[in-house]
Coordinates of C-alpha atoms in Angstrom, one line a residue:
M1 CA 0.5 -0.2 -33.8
T2 CA 3.3 0.6 -31.0
V3 CA 6.6 -0.6 -31.1
P4 CA 7.8 -2.5 -27.7
L5 CA 11.0 -0.6 -26.2
A6 CA 13.8 -2.6 -25.8
A7 CA 14.6 -4.6 -22.9
S8 CA 17.0 -2.7 -21.4
T9 CA 14.4 -0.3 -20.6
G10 CA 12.4 -2.6 -17.7
T11 CA 10.9 -4.8 -19.9
A12 CA 11.5 -8.8 -19.6
T13 CA 14.4 -10.4 -21.4
F14 CA 14.1 -14.2 -22.3
D15 CA 15.9 -15.5 -20.1
Q16 CA 13.9 -13.6 -17.0
I17 CA 10.6 -14.8 -18.5
A18 CA 12.0 -18.4 -18.0
I19 CA 13.1 -18.1 -14.3
V20 CA 9.4 -16.5 -13.7
T21 CA 7.1 -18.8 -15.3
G22 CA 9.6 -21.8 -13.9
L23 CA 9.1 -21.0 -10.4
V24 CA 5.2 -20.4 -10.5
S25 CA 5.3 -24.1 -12.5
L26 CA 7.0 -25.4 -9.9
M27 CA 5.2 -24.0 -7.7
Y28 CA 1.5 -24.8 -8.4
L29 CA 2.8 -28.0 -9.4
A30 CA 3.8 -28.3 -6.4
L31 CA 0.0 -27.7 -4.8
A32 CA -1.6 -29.7 -6.9
V33 CA 0.2 -32.7 -5.9
L34 CA -0.6 -31.6 -2.0
L35 CA -4.4 -30.8 -3.0
W36 CA -4.7 -34.3 -4.5
R37 CA -3.5 -36.1 -2.2
E38 CA -5.0 -34.6 0.4
R39 CA -8.3 -34.9 -0.8
T40 CA -7.6 -38.9 -1.6
G41 CA -6.6 -39.7 1.9
R42 CA -3.0 -40.0 1.4
A43 CA -0.8 -38.8 4.3
T44 CA 1.7 -35.7 3.6
L45 CA 4.2 -34.3 5.2
V46 CA 3.0 -30.3 5.4
G47 CA -0.2 -32.2 6.8
R48 CA 1.6 -34.2 9.9
L49 CA 3.7 -30.9 10.7
A50 CA 0.3 -28.8 10.1
D51 CA -1.4 -31.4 12.4
T52 CA 1.5 -31.4 14.9
I53 CA 1.1 -27.4 15.2
G54 CA -2.8 -27.7 15.1
R55 CA -2.3 -29.7 18.6
L56 CA 0.5 -27.3 20.1
D57 CA -1.8 -23.9 19.4
G58 CA -5.1 -25.7 20.0
V59 CA -6.4 -25.2 16.5
P60 CA -8.0 -27.2 13.3
R61 CA -4.8 -28.4 11.0
W62 CA -6.5 -26.0 8.3
A63 CA -5.6 -23.1 10.5
A64 CA -2.2 -24.5 11.8
L65 CA 0.4 -23.4 9.3
T66 CA -0.9 -20.1 7.5
P67 CA -0.7 -17.7 10.2
Y68 CA 2.9 -18.3 10.5
L69 CA 3.6 -18.3 6.7
H70 CA 1.1 -15.4 5.6
I71 CA 3.2 -13.2 8.0
L72 CA 7.0 -14.3 7.0
A73 CA 5.5 -13.8 3.3
L74 CA 3.3 -10.3 4.1
L75 CA 6.8 -9.2 5.5
A76 CA 9.6 -10.7 3.1
A77 CA 7.0 -8.5 0.0
A78 CA 6.8 -5.4 1.9
F79 CA 10.5 -5.7 2.6
G80 CA 11.2 -5.5 -1.3
V81 CA 9.5 -3.5 -2.2
W82 CA 10.5 -0.7 0.2
W83 CA 13.7 -1.4 -1.2
D84 CA 13.1 -1.6 -4.8
I85 CA 11.6 2.1 -4.7
A86 CA 14.6 2.9 -3.2
V87 CA 16.7 1.1 -5.7
H88 CA 14.6 3.2 -8.2
I89 CA 15.4 6.2 -6.9
D90 CA 18.9 5.9 -6.3
K91 CA 19.7 4.4 -9.9
G92 CA 16.3 4.6 -12.0
R93 CA 15.1 1.9 -13.9
D94 CA 16.0 -1.7 -13.5
T95 CA 16.6 -4.1 -16.7
G96 CA 13.3 -6.2 -16.1
P97 CA 11.2 -8.5 -13.5
F98 CA 14.3 -9.4 -11.5
G99 CA 16.8 -6.6 -12.8
T100 CA 17.0 -5.9 -9.4
P101 CA 17.4 -8.2 -6.1
A102 CA 14.5 -6.7 -4.7
H103 CA 12.3 -8.0 -7.0
Y104 CA 13.3 -11.3 -5.6
P105 CA 11.3 -10.5 -2.2
I106 CA 9.0 -9.9 -3.7
F107 CA 8.2 -12.5 -5.5
F108 CA 8.2 -14.6 -3.0
G109 CA 6.3 -13.2 -0.7
I110 CA 3.8 -13.0 -3.5
L111 CA 3.9 -16.6 -3.6
G112 CA 3.9 -17.5 -0.4
I113 CA 0.2 -15.4 -0.1
I114 CA -0.7 -17.6 -2.0
V115 CA 0.4 -20.4 -0.3
A116 CA -1.1 -19.2 2.6
G117 CA -3.9 -19.8 0.8
V118 CA -3.9 -22.6 -0.5
L119 CA -3.0 -25.0 2.7
P120 CA -6.0 -24.4 4.5
I121 CA -7.6 -25.6 0.9
A122 CA -5.8 -29.0 1.1
L123 CA -6.1 -29.1 4.8
A124 CA -9.7 -28.5 5.0
R125 CA -11.7 -31.1 7.2
S126 CA -13.6 -30.9 10.0
P127 CA -13.9 -28.5 12.4
L128 CA -14.9 -26.4 9.8
P129 CA -16.3 -22.9 10.4
A130 CA -19.8 -22.3 9.5
R131 CA -21.2 -21.1 6.2
T132 CA -18.1 -22.6 3.5
I133 CA -17.6 -22.5 0.5
R134 CA -17.9 -26.2 -1.8
L135 CA -16.3 -27.2 -4.3
T136 CA -16.9 -30.6 -4.3
K137 CA -20.0 -32.4 -2.5
G138 CA -17.2 -33.9 -0.3
W139 CA -14.9 -30.5 -0.7
R140 CA -16.1 -27.7 2.2
I141 CA -13.3 -25.0 2.7
P142 CA -13.2 -21.9 5.0
A143 CA -14.2 -18.4 3.5
S144 CA -11.0 -16.6 4.6
A145 CA -8.7 -19.4 2.5
A146 CA -11.0 -18.7 -0.5
L147 CA -9.8 -14.1 0.0
V148 CA -6.6 -15.3 0.7
T149 CA -6.3 -16.7 -2.6
V150 CA -7.9 -14.8 -4.8
C151 CA -6.3 -11.9 -3.8
G152 CA -2.7 -13.7 -4.2
T153 CA -3.1 -13.9 -7.4
F154 CA -3.8 -10.9 -8.1
A155 CA -0.9 -10.1 -6.9
L156 CA 0.3 -12.1 -9.1
V157 CA -0.9 -11.4 -11.7
G158 CA 0.5 -8.5 -11.4
F159 CA 4.0 -9.3 -12.0
P160 CA 3.6 -10.2 -15.7
L161 CA 1.1 -7.5 -16.4
D162 CA 3.6 -4.9 -15.0
D163 CA 6.1 -6.9 -18.1
V164 CA 3.4 -5.7 -20.5
W165 CA 2.6 -2.4 -19.6
H166 CA 6.7 -1.6 -19.3
R167 CA 6.2 -2.9 -23.1
L168 CA 3.0 -0.5 -24.1
F169 CA 3.7 2.4 -22.3
G170 CA 7.9 2.4 -21.2
E171 CA 8.5 2.1 -17.6
D172 CA 6.0 4.5 -15.0
V173 CA 8.8 5.4 -12.4
T174 CA 5.7 5.5 -10.4
L175 CA 4.1 3.6 -7.2
W176 CA 1.2 4.1 -9.1
G177 CA 0.7 2.6 -11.2
P178 CA -2.3 0.4 -12.4
T179 CA 0.0 -3.7 -12.1
H180 CA 2.3 -1.8 -9.4
L181 CA -1.3 -1.2 -7.5
L182 CA -2.5 -4.5 -8.7
M183 CA 0.7 -6.4 -6.8
I184 CA 0.9 -4.2 -3.5
G185 CA -3.4 -4.3 -3.3
G186 CA -3.3 -8.1 -3.2
A187 CA -0.9 -8.0 -0.8
V188 CA -2.6 -5.4 1.3
F189 CA -6.0 -6.9 1.0
S190 CA -5.1 -10.2 2.0
I191 CA -4.9 -9.6 5.5
F192 CA -8.5 -9.5 5.7
G193 CA -8.7 -13.0 4.7
R194 CA -6.1 -13.7 7.5
L195 CA -8.2 -11.4 10.4
L196 CA -11.5 -13.9 8.5
A197 CA -9.3 -17.1 9.6
L198 CA -8.6 -15.5 13.5
A199 CA -12.4 -15.6 14.2
E200 CA -13.2 -18.9 12.3
V201 CA -10.8 -20.3 14.4
E202 CA -12.5 -18.8 17.3
Q203 CA -16.1 -19.4 16.3
L204 CA -15.0 -22.7 16.6
M205 CA -12.1 -23.1 19.3
G206 CA -12.9 -19.7 21.4
P207 CA -10.7 -17.0 22.4
N208 CA -7.5 -16.9 23.9
V209 CA -3.9 -15.1 24.3
R210 CA -2.1 -16.8 21.7
R211 CA -4.9 -15.7 19.4
L212 CA -5.6 -11.9 20.8
V213 CA -2.1 -11.5 19.8
Q214 CA -2.0 -12.9 15.9
E215 CA -5.1 -10.7 15.7
I216 CA -3.1 -7.3 17.0
I217 CA 0.0 -8.4 14.3
C218 CA -1.8 -8.8 11.7
V219 CA -3.3 -5.2 12.4
G220 CA -0.1 -4.0 12.9
A221 CA 0.9 -5.8 9.5
L222 CA -2.2 -4.2 8.2
L223 CA -1.1 -0.5 9.2
I224 CA 2.3 -1.4 7.5
A225 CA 1.4 -2.6 5.1
W226 CA -1.1 0.3 4.3
D227 CA 1.9 2.2 4.7
L228 CA 3.1 0.9 1.2
F229 CA 0.9 3.3 -0.3
S230 CA 2.4 6.4 1.1
T231 CA 5.7 5.2 -0.4
E232 CA 6.8 8.1 -2.5
F233 CA 5.8 11.0 -0.3
N234 CA 7.7 9.1 2.3
Y235 CA 10.8 8.6 0.2
G236 CA 10.4 12.4 -0.6
V237 CA 9.5 12.0 -4.4
P238 CA 5.6 12.5 -4.6
Q239 CA 4.2 12.3 -7.9
F240 CA 0.9 12.8 -6.7
P241 CA -0.7 15.9 -4.9
L242 CA 0.4 16.9 -1.3
I243 CA -2.8 16.8 0.1
L244 CA -3.3 13.1 -0.9
Q245 CA -0.7 11.6 2.4
P246 CA -2.8 13.2 5.4
I247 CA -6.1 11.5 3.5
L248 CA -4.2 7.2 3.6
I249 CA -2.7 8.1 7.2
A250 CA -6.5 9.1 8.7
F251 CA -7.8 6.5 6.5
G252 CA -5.3 3.2 7.8
A253 CA -5.5 4.7 11.0
A254 CA -9.0 5.2 11.4
M255 CA -9.7 1.7 9.7
A256 CA -6.7 0.2 11.5
F257 CA -7.0 0.8 15.1
T258 CA -11.0 1.2 15.6
L259 CA -11.3 -2.6 13.3
L260 CA -9.1 -3.5 16.7
R261 CA -10.3 -2.0 19.3
A262 CA -14.4 -2.2 18.8
R263 CA -14.1 -5.6 19.0
R264 CA -10.4 -6.0 21.7
G265 CA -10.0 -4.6 25.3
P266 CA -7.9 -1.4 26.4
G267 CA -4.2 -1.1 24.9
S268 CA -4.7 -3.7 22.0
T269 CA -4.3 -0.7 19.9
F270 CA -0.7 -0.1 21.5
G271 CA 0.2 -3.7 20.8
A272 CA -0.4 -3.4 16.6
L273 CA 1.3 0.4 17.0
V274 CA 4.3 -1.3 18.8
V275 CA 3.9 -3.6 15.9
Y276 CA 4.0 -0.9 13.5
L277 CA 6.7 1.1 14.6
A278 CA 8.8 -2.2 15.7
V279 CA 8.9 -3.7 12.0
R280 CA 8.5 -0.7 9.7
G281 CA 11.6 1.2 11.4
T282 CA 13.3 -1.9 10.9
I283 CA 12.3 -2.0 7.3
A284 CA 13.4 2.0 6.8
W285 CA 16.8 1.2 9.2
A286 CA 17.6 -1.9 6.6
V287 CA 17.0 -0.9 3.4
D288 CA 19.3 2.6 4.6
Q289 CA 22.3 0.9 6.4
P290 CA 22.8 -2.1 5.5
L291 CA 21.9 -1.7 1.3
G292 CA 23.2 1.4 0.8
E293 CA 19.9 2.9 -0.9
I294 CA 17.6 6.2 0.2
L295 CA 16.2 5.9 4.6
G296 CA 12.7 6.0 3.7
H297 CA 10.7 7.7 6.1
F298 CA 7.2 6.8 7.4
P299 CA 4.3 8.6 9.8
L300 CA 4.6 7.9 13.5
L301 CA 0.6 7.1 14.4
I302 CA 1.5 7.7 18.0
V303 CA -1.4 10.3 18.4
E304 CA -4.0 8.3 16.1
A305 CA -3.7 5.1 18.8
V306 CA -4.3 7.1 21.7
I307 CA -7.4 9.0 20.6
V308 CA -8.8 5.8 19.7
E309 CA -8.2 4.8 23.4
L310 CA -9.5 7.2 24.8
V311 CA -12.5 7.1 23.2
A312 CA -13.0 3.8 23.9
L313 CA -12.2 4.2 27.7
A314 CA -14.4 7.4 27.2
L315 CA -17.7 5.3 25.4
G316 CA -16.8 2.2 25.8
N317 CA -16.9 -0.2 22.6
K318 CA -20.3 -1.6 22.6
N319 CA -21.4 0.5 20.2
R320 CA -18.4 -0.1 17.5
F321 CA -19.8 2.9 15.2
R322 CA -20.2 5.1 17.5
L323 CA -16.8 4.5 18.3
G324 CA -15.6 4.7 14.5
L325 CA -17.0 8.0 14.6
V326 CA -15.8 9.4 17.1
S327 CA -12.4 8.2 16.5
G328 CA -12.7 9.3 13.0
A329 CA -13.5 12.6 14.0
L330 CA -10.5 13.4 15.6
I331 CA -7.6 11.6 13.6
G332 CA -9.1 13.4 11.3
T333 CA -8.3 16.5 12.3
V334 CA -6.4 16.4 15.9
G335 CA -4.6 13.2 14.0
V336 CA -3.8 14.9 10.8
L337 CA -2.6 17.9 13.4
A338 CA 0.3 15.8 15.2
E339 CA 0.9 14.2 11.7
Y340 CA 1.2 17.6 10.3
W341 CA 3.7 18.1 13.0
W342 CA 5.6 15.5 12.5
S343 CA 6.3 16.1 8.9
T344 CA 8.0 19.5 10.0
V345 CA 10.5 17.1 11.8
W346 CA 11.2 14.2 10.0
M347 CA 9.6 14.2 6.3
P348 CA 10.9 15.1 3.9
I349 CA 9.0 17.1 2.3
P350 CA 7.1 19.6 5.5
W351 CA 3.0 20.1 4.8
P352 CA 3.4 23.8 4.4
S353 CA 0.6 25.3 6.4
S354 CA -1.6 26.5 4.0
M355 CA -2.8 23.7 3.3
I356 CA -4.0 22.9 6.9
P357 CA -7.2 23.7 6.0
A358 CA -7.7 21.5 3.2
A359 CA -6.0 18.9 5.2
L360 CA -8.5 19.2 8.2
G361 CA -11.3 19.3 5.8
F362 CA -10.4 16.1 3.9
G363 CA -9.4 13.9 6.5
L364 CA -12.0 14.6 8.8
V365 CA -14.3 13.0 6.2
T366 CA -11.8 10.6 5.5
G367 CA -11.6 9.5 9.0
L368 CA -15.1 9.7 10.0
G369 CA -15.4 6.8 6.8
A370 CA -12.5 5.2 7.6
G371 CA -14.0 5.0 11.2
L372 CA -17.3 3.1 9.6
V373 CA -15.6 0.8 7.4
G374 CA -13.3 -0.3 10.4
A375 CA -15.9 -0.8 13.1
W376 CA -18.4 -2.3 9.8
L377 CA -15.5 -4.8 9.6
A378 CA -15.3 -5.2 13.4
T379 CA -18.7 -6.5 13.5
R380 CA -18.9 -8.7 11.0
Y381 CA -15.7 -10.3 12.7
A382 CA -17.0 -10.2 16.1
E383 CA -20.2 -12.4 14.5
V384 CA -18.1 -14.4 12.6
A385 CA -16.6 -15.0 15.8
G386 CA -20.3 -16.1 17.0
E387 CA -20.9 -13.0 18.9
V388 CA -24.7 -12.5 19.0
R389 CA -26.2 -9.1 19.0
T390 CA -29.5 -6.9 17.7
T391 CA -29.0 -3.8 18.3
P392 CA -28.4 -2.2 15.3
S393 CA -29.7 -4.2 12.6
V394 CA -27.1 -6.2 10.1
R395 CA -28.7 -4.6 7.6
R396 CA -28.2 -0.9 9.0
T397 CA -24.9 -2.0 9.7
H398 CA -24.5 -2.6 5.8
Q399 CA -25.3 0.8 5.3
L400 CA -23.2 2.5 7.7
G401 CA -20.0 0.8 6.5
A402 CA -20.5 1.8 2.6
I403 CA -21.9 5.4 3.6
G404 CA -17.9 5.2 5.3
L405 CA -16.6 3.3 1.8
V406 CA -18.0 5.5 -0.5
A407 CA -17.5 9.0 2.0
V408 CA -13.3 7.2 1.4
L409 CA -13.2 6.9 -1.4
A410 CA -14.6 10.1 -2.7
A411 CA -12.0 12.0 -0.6
L412 CA -9.4 9.4 -2.8
F413 CA -11.1 10.2 -6.5
F414 CA -11.2 14.0 -5.2
C415 CA -7.6 14.8 -5.0
V416 CA -6.2 12.0 -7.1
P417 CA -6.6 13.8 -10.1
R418 CA -3.3 16.3 -11.3
S419 CA -2.6 19.8 -13.6
A420 CA -0.2 21.7 -15.6
D421 CA -0.2 25.1 -15.7
P422 CA 1.7 26.3 -18.5
G423 CA 2.5 29.3 -17.9
V424 CA 5.2 29.2 -15.8
S425 CA 8.2 29.7 -16.2
A426 CA 11.9 30.5 -14.3
T427 CA 15.6 32.8 -15.7
V428 CA 17.4 30.5 -14.7
A429 CA 21.5 31.9 -12.8
L430 CA 24.0 29.1 -12.0
E431 CA 26.1 29.8 -9.2
R432 CA 28.7 26.8 -10.3
V433 CA 30.8 24.8 -6.8
A434 CA 32.3 21.9 -8.7
T435 CA 33.8 22.1 -12.0
G436 CA 35.8 19.1 -13.5
S437 CA 34.3 15.7 -14.5
E438 CA 31.7 16.2 -11.4
P439 CA 30.2 19.7 -11.7
T440 CA 27.7 21.2 -9.3
A441 CA 25.6 24.4 -8.8
Y442 CA 23.2 26.7 -6.6
V443 CA 20.4 27.4 -9.0
T444 CA 19.1 30.2 -8.5
V445 CA 15.3 30.7 -10.3
K446 CA 13.3 34.1 -11.2
L447 CA 9.9 33.5 -12.8
Q448 CA 7.6 34.2 -13.8
P449 CA 4.1 35.2 -12.8
G450 CA 7.0 36.3 -9.5
D451 CA 4.7 35.4 -6.9
A452 CA 4.1 31.5 -8.6
G453 CA 5.6 30.4 -5.8
E454 CA 4.1 31.7 -3.0
G455 CA 2.1 29.8 -1.0
A456 CA 3.5 26.3 -3.0
R457 CA 2.9 23.2 -1.6
W458 CA 6.1 22.2 -2.1
F459 CA 8.8 23.6 -4.1
E460 CA 12.0 22.6 -4.4
A461 CA 15.0 21.7 -6.4
M462 CA 15.9 17.8 -6.7
S463 CA 18.2 15.6 -8.1
W464 CA 18.1 11.2 -8.4
Q465 CA 18.7 8.4 -10.2
G466 CA 22.4 9.1 -10.5
G467 CA 24.2 6.7 -7.4
G468 CA 21.9 8.3 -5.0
F469 CA 19.6 11.5 -4.4
V470 CA 19.0 14.8 -3.1
T471 CA 16.0 17.5 -2.0
H472 CA 16.9 20.9 -1.7
R473 CA 14.3 23.9 -0.6
M474 CA 14.3 26.8 -2.9
E475 CA 14.4 29.4 -0.6
K476 CA 12.8 33.1 -1.1
V477 CA 16.4 35.2 -1.8
A478 CA 13.8 38.3 -3.3
D479 CA 9.9 39.2 -5.1
G480 CA 10.3 36.9 -7.5
V481 CA 13.4 35.0 -7.1
Y482 CA 14.7 31.7 -5.3
R483 CA 17.8 29.6 -4.6
S484 CA 18.8 26.1 -3.9
A485 CA 19.3 25.8 -0.1
D486 CA 22.5 23.4 -1.3
P487 CA 24.4 23.2 -5.2
L488 CA 22.8 19.9 -7.5
P489 CA 25.1 17.8 -9.2
M490 CA 25.0 18.3 -13.0
Y491 CA 26.6 15.1 -14.3
G492 CA 26.9 11.4 -14.7
K493 CA 23.4 10.0 -14.7
W494 CA 21.5 12.3 -12.2
K495 CA 18.6 13.6 -13.1
S496 CA 17.6 17.6 -12.2
M497 CA 15.0 19.4 -11.9
V498 CA 13.3 21.9 -10.0
R499 CA 9.6 21.1 -9.1
L500 CA 6.5 23.9 -7.9
H501 CA 3.6 22.1 -6.4
Q502 CA 0.8 24.9 -6.6
G503 CA -2.5 25.0 -5.3
Q504 CA -4.2 21.9 -5.3
R505 CA -3.2 19.8 -7.8
D506 CA -1.4 21.9 -10.3
M507 CA 2.2 20.0 -10.5
V508 CA 4.6 21.5 -12.9
A509 CA 8.8 20.9 -13.0
M510 CA 11.7 22.6 -15.3
W511 CA 14.7 20.4 -16.6
V512 CA 18.2 21.5 -15.2
Y513 CA 20.2 18.8 -16.1
A514 CA 19.5 15.5 -17.9
P515 CA 21.9 13.0 -20.1
E516 CA 21.2 11.7 -22.7
D517 CA 19.0 8.4 -23.0
A518 CA 20.1 6.0 -26.2
A519 CA 18.0 3.8 -24.9
I520 CA 15.0 5.6 -25.3
Q521 CA 15.9 8.2 -27.5
K522 CA 16.3 11.1 -25.1
P523 CA 18.8 14.0 -26.0
A524 CA 21.0 15.5 -23.4
I525 CA 19.4 18.3 -21.3
Q526 CA 21.7 21.3 -19.7
V527 CA 20.7 24.4 -18.6
S528 CA 22.5 27.6 -19.0
D529 CA 23.5 30.9 -17.7
G530 CA 20.7 32.5 -18.1
Q531 CA 18.8 30.7 -20.0
T532 CA 14.6 31.0 -20.1
V533 CA 13.1 28.2 -19.0
N534 CA 9.4 27.1 -19.5
F535 CA 8.2 24.5 -16.5
I536 CA 6.0 21.6 -18.1
S537 CA 4.2 19.4 -16.6
E538 CA 5.6 17.6 -13.8
Q539 CA 5.2 13.7 -15.4
E540 CA 6.8 14.9 -17.7
V541 CA 9.7 15.7 -15.8
L542 CA 10.2 12.7 -13.8
R543 CA 9.0 10.0 -16.1
R544 CA 11.2 10.6 -18.9
E545 CA 11.2 6.7 -19.3
E546 CA 7.1 6.5 -20.6
R547 CA 6.3 6.7 -23.7
T548 CA 4.5 9.5 -25.5
D549 CA 2.7 8.0 -29.2
V550 CA 0.4 5.6 -26.9
P551 CA -3.5 6.8 -27.4
R552 CA -5.2 8.0 -24.7
W553 CA -7.1 5.9 -24.7
M554 CA -4.9 2.7 -23.8
W555 CA -3.8 5.0 -20.8
N556 CA -7.5 5.2 -19.8
G557 CA -8.4 1.4 -20.5
G558 CA -4.6 0.6 -18.2
Y559 CA -6.5 2.3 -14.9
A560 CA -9.4 1.7 -16.4
L561 CA -8.5 -2.7 -15.7
L562 CA -7.0 -1.2 -12.7
A563 CA -10.6 0.0 -11.2
V564 CA -12.9 -3.1 -12.2
V565 CA -9.5 -5.4 -10.4
G566 CA -9.5 -3.5 -7.3
A567 CA -14.0 -4.1 -7.4
L568 CA -13.6 -7.0 -7.7
E569 CA -11.3 -7.0 -4.4
L570 CA -13.9 -5.0 -2.2
L571 CA -16.0 -7.4 -3.3
G572 CA -14.3 -10.0 -2.3
I573 CA -13.9 -8.8 0.6
G574 CA -17.6 -7.6 1.2
W575 CA -19.0 -10.6 0.3
L576 CA -16.8 -13.8 1.7
V577 CA -16.4 -12.0 5.6
G578 CA -20.4 -10.9 5.0
R579 CA -20.9 -15.1 4.3
G580 CA -19.3 -15.6 7.0
A581 CA -20.7 -13.5 9.1
R582 CA -23.7 -14.8 8.7
G583 CA -22.9 -18.1 9.3
G584 CA -21.7 -17.4 12.8
R585 CA -25.2 -15.8 13.5
L586 CA -26.7 -18.8 12.2
R587 CA -24.6 -21.0 13.9
A588 CA -24.8 -18.4 17.3
A589 CA -28.4 -18.6 17.1
H590 CA -28.9 -21.9 17.1
L591 CA -26.3 -22.4 20.0
E592 CA -28.1 -20.5 21.7
T593 CA -31.2 -22.4 20.6
S594 CA -29.8 -25.3 21.7
K595 CA -28.9 -24.6 25.4
R596 CA -32.6 -22.8 26.0
E597 CA -33.4 -26.3 25.2
R598 CA -31.7 -27.9 27.5
E599 CA -32.3 -25.9 30.1
T600 CA -35.8 -25.7 30.4
A601 CA -35.9 -30.2 29.4

């Protein structure tokens, strides 16, 4: 049986557990009272507010409050995640769920998503869209409300599970830990529920400019939220192969822009792009300037938006799957090349030219798949809204959407695994720049074998978690000899290393300096001039706090649980969106039949 780590290594103390439990309990108690009063016909302040906003916006009462609450919750959660990751990079681990102020907007943002899902459940009353979900004999709710609530619940469950994970495995300082992805994934997937709600309202009330603007904002939010998965790359501390960055960019851009442009008119993708750039840029500035943390970079997505608009202009958007395939293919190639250029201009880790063939290959597969997924979603949302179409058949569209999803997931799963070649070592030379209590030095390494650094996807000297973040390229000065472009700090809480990413997935690193860490029983590390050091798995260096005495099956079990939850969320999106689409088709057919009968009467 493993012994839990001390609270100082990132696990919650009793007072923090009490805070989380108390806040969540209060929220659920308030929601329970609201549900009881609304379902028993009693007036509530929330209900009166929903009625007022519903009249002003021209929407049913159940759809009046959630657009505004949901977007605010997403903004809070996204801001908190980028702030929190910057804090970890600059200062290291925290002391529990509320060990840093950045956790508060994440926590309250997740609670806000749940409330945004529960409010339509409490306020559900005619008119309701077709194919609602029956809770009791007289209580039916929109499918969108169920989807948002489920996604928010999965995200909230990730909060306490994160503390359990840290107790079992130590603190995994990576965005792509299972519990972190559970929280982020729940928030991201809830956006598909909001898009479903907009389509349900359109089914009942018809289209208007206000709902079109809300849809554009939702797709912009989807682009922003999707970029969360790339945050480690955007901050310059990726712990997974670099090829995943163009794959994630192609996936998000092709899916989101196709989803929007396949249903809406010219220029709509530019609207979503403006939302993405404005909000994403503002968050990056806020974390960097007023808060004084590391600057987060991000892809531009301008070329990708232009591609979709041009393809729609040339081919139209009547055949959504053709639009998705052509747009996705171009985003996976031309768009990836545009982001390659952008990476050399502003990204913390420029993509090497040697990676371009692989990036184009995987980008093409991902773009094609994401285009099909976006087209499937656009088709289903259009059907929910009341569109009547006969070709392609519903079954055919399901097949195309499934093929697209499988293609994207296959590309991701093929590129995620990492390896570590233990056959690299280096003889170190330190050129002191500053001495005394805060020494710094240029680091020169003579590699064995000498060609180990050739064609590397990254080869850099990096220091972090000492009150800041610095990264410098290792510049070649002779065959097999490389020198850091600038000196590295070797004092205090700084952790300095040299990182080497060879081939598609081989990632190793060597220590230069690390302080003693009594909380996790790690000794100090100081490489001396002339010492020969072996490169080891990069994960052992970047995740120093992780435990090494945990059985492999427990790690595999954690990631397997994440896979199960992710699959459930994807199935939930597919089922609920598909259910709503079927209801929309049946309602549209009924209205069409009634119209013909009236015309012939």
